[in-house]
Every structure is written in C-alpha cells, then in structure tokens.
CSV table of C-alpha atoms in Angstrom, one decimal:
chain,number,residue,atom,x,y,z
B,1,MET,CA,-30.9,8.8,33.6
B,2,SER,CA,-34.4,8.1,34.5
B,3,PHE,CA,-36.7,5.7,32.5
B,4,ASN,CA,-39.2,7.4,30.3
B,5,LEU,CA,-41.3,5.0,28.2
B,6,ASP,CA,-42.8,7.7,26.0
B,7,LYS,CA,-39.4,9.2,25.2
B,8,PHE,CA,-38.1,5.7,24.2
B,9,VAL,CA,-41.1,4.9,22.0
B,10,ALA,CA,-40.8,8.3,20.3
B,11,SER,CA,-37.1,7.7,19.5
B,12,PRO,CA,-35.9,4.2,20.3
B,13,SER,CA,-32.3,3.4,20.3
B,14,VAL,CA,-30.1,0.3,21.1
B,15,GLU,CA,-27.9,2.4,23.4
B,16,GLU,CA,-30.9,3.5,25.5
B,17,LEU,CA,-32.3,0.0,25.6
B,18,ASP,CA,-28.9,-1.3,26.8
B,19,SER,CA,-29.1,1.2,29.7
B,20,PHE,CA,-32.5,-0.1,30.9
B,21,LYS,CA,-33.0,-2.4,33.9
B,22,LYS,CA,-35.0,-5.6,33.3
B,23,SER,CA,-38.1,-4.0,34.8
B,24,GLU,CA,-37.9,-1.2,32.3
B,25,ILE,CA,-37.3,-3.5,29.3
B,26,VAL,CA,-40.4,-5.5,30.5
B,27,LYS,CA,-42.4,-2.3,30.3
B,28,VAL,CA,-41.2,-1.6,26.8
B,29,ALA,CA,-42.1,-5.2,25.7
B,30,LYS,CA,-45.5,-4.9,27.2
B,31,HIS,CA,-46.1,-1.5,25.5
B,32,TYR,CA,-45.4,-3.2,22.1
B,33,GLY,CA,-47.4,-6.3,23.0
B,34,ILE,CA,-44.4,-8.6,22.8
B,35,GLU,CA,-45.0,-11.9,24.4
B,36,PHE,CA,-42.4,-13.2,26.8
B,37,GLN,CA,-42.0,-15.3,29.9
B,38,PRO,CA,-41.5,-13.2,33.1
B,39,LEU,CA,-38.7,-15.6,34.2
B,40,MET,CA,-36.7,-14.9,31.1
B,41,ARG,CA,-33.4,-13.2,31.5
B,42,LYS,CA,-33.0,-9.5,30.7
B,43,ASP,CA,-30.9,-10.2,27.6
B,44,GLU,CA,-33.5,-12.6,26.2
B,45,ILE,CA,-36.4,-10.1,26.6
B,46,LYS,CA,-34.2,-7.3,25.2
B,47,ARG,CA,-33.5,-9.5,22.2
B,48,TYR,CA,-37.3,-10.0,21.6
B,49,VAL,CA,-37.8,-6.2,21.8
B,50,LEU,CA,-35.0,-5.6,19.3
B,51,GLU,CA,-36.3,-8.3,16.9
B,52,TYR,CA,-39.8,-6.7,17.1
B,53,LEU,CA,-38.4,-3.2,16.4
B,54,VAL,CA,-36.4,-4.5,13.4
B,55,ASP,CA,-39.5,-6.5,12.1
B,56,GLU,CA,-41.6,-3.3,12.3
B,57,SER,CA,-38.8,-1.3,10.5
B,58,ILE,CA,-38.4,1.0,13.5
B,59,LEU,CA,-34.7,0.1,13.8
B,60,PRO,CA,-32.4,-1.0,11.1
B,61,SER,CA,-31.6,-4.7,10.8
B,62,THR,CA,-27.9,-4.1,11.5
B,63,VAL,CA,-28.8,-3.7,15.2
B,64,LEU,CA,-29.4,-7.5,15.4
B,65,GLU,CA,-25.9,-8.2,14.1
B,66,THR,CA,-24.3,-6.0,16.8
B,67,ALA,CA,-26.7,-6.9,19.7
B,68,ILE,CA,-25.6,-9.4,22.4
B,69,THR,CA,-26.1,-12.9,21.2
B,70,VAL,CA,-28.1,-15.0,23.7
B,71,PRO,CA,-27.7,-18.8,23.4
B,72,THR,CA,-30.9,-20.4,22.4
B,73,ASP,CA,-30.3,-23.6,24.3
B,74,ASN,CA,-30.6,-24.1,28.0
B,75,THR,CA,-26.9,-24.1,28.7
B,76,PHE,CA,-27.1,-21.4,31.4
B,77,GLU,CA,-30.2,-22.9,33.1
B,78,LEU,CA,-28.6,-26.4,33.2
B,79,LYS,CA,-25.4,-25.0,34.7
B,80,ARG,CA,-27.4,-23.1,37.3
B,81,LEU,CA,-29.4,-26.2,38.2
B,82,GLU,CA,-26.2,-28.3,38.4
B,83,MET,CA,-24.6,-25.7,40.8
B,84,GLU,CA,-27.7,-25.7,43.0
B,85,MET,CA,-27.7,-29.5,43.1
B,86,ASN,CA,-24.1,-29.7,44.0
B,87,LYS,CA,-24.6,-27.1,46.7
B,88,GLU,CA,-27.5,-29.1,48.1
B,89,ILE,CA,-25.5,-32.3,48.1
B,90,LYS,CA,-22.7,-30.6,50.0
B,91,ARG,CA,-25.1,-29.1,52.5
B,92,ASN,CA,-26.8,-32.5,53.1
B,93,GLY,CA,-23.4,-34.3,53.3
B,94,LYS,CA,-22.2,-32.0,56.0
B,95,ARG,CA,-25.4,-32.5,58.0
B,96,LYS,CA,-25.1,-36.3,57.8
B,97,GLY,CA,-21.5,-36.2,58.8
B,98,LYS,CA,-22.2,-34.1,61.9
B,99,ARG,CA,-24.8,-36.5,63.1
B,100,GLY,CA,-22.5,-39.5,63.1
B,101,LYS,CA,-19.7,-37.8,64.8
B,102,GLY,CA,-19.3,-37.6,68.5
B,103,LYS,CA,-17.8,-39.4,71.4
B,104,ARG,CA,-18.4,-43.1,71.3
B,105,ARG,CA,-18.5,-45.2,74.4
B,106,LYS,CA,-16.1,-48.0,74.7
B,107,ARG,CA,-17.6,-51.3,75.8
B,108,LYS,CA,-16.4,-52.6,79.1
B,109,GLU,CA,-14.9,-56.0,79.0
B,110,GLY,CA,-17.3,-58.5,80.3
B,111,GLY,CA,-20.2,-56.1,80.0
B,112,LYS,CA,-23.4,-56.3,78.1
B,113,GLY,CA,-23.2,-57.3,74.5
B,114,LYS,CA,-20.4,-59.7,74.9
B,115,ARG,CA,-21.4,-63.4,74.9
B,116,THR,CA,-19.3,-66.0,76.3
C-alpha cells in the first residue's frame, strides 16, 4: 500500500497510521501542524498525531486506550547510551591490550641495566 496523505486526511484511521513508516507519520504530523522533535521515535510521533486527532474529535478517544503506550521517561535512551558506552569501553580495552602485548626481550645477565 502506498502512502497517500490526502486519502489519510480525508479518512484517518489508526490501522492506516500503524502501517505508515516514520517518514510518512512525520508528513502527517507536519500537515496538522503538530510540533515534535525530528529525533523522536516513530511511536512517540504517532502518539502525538493520535492525541491531536482525538483532541480535534477526528477520532474517538478510545483509540488512545488501545494505542501503543510509549514510556514518558528516558528509559530507552538511557539503555541505548549505556550500551554504546559499554561497547566503547570494550573497544578501547581491546586496543590497549594489543599495544602492551608482544615479545619482550630478556635481559642478558651482566648487561646494561644491572648494577653491581
């Protein structure tokens, strides 16, 4: 099914909105003048669109009860950042470990470095 903004605006439905890609939901949000941050996740933008459509009495309020619940805190963002940090630590740890490894020369007895 191809995206058609005019068709959606003429007859909006949750089912059709669910089938949209993020870029298509962004177009719908812009059409209605809904403010959002471009870095927001698809489900968050979709939630804004649904809330707007309910507030404007375009869709019944029951759609908000059945819509996907998106956590309002930053749990997902914190987890993502933690995973990135752990990945970076592992990557840096491997690099440092490689530098220190290698063949070490044994000191010859009576050679430089030994004081008598």
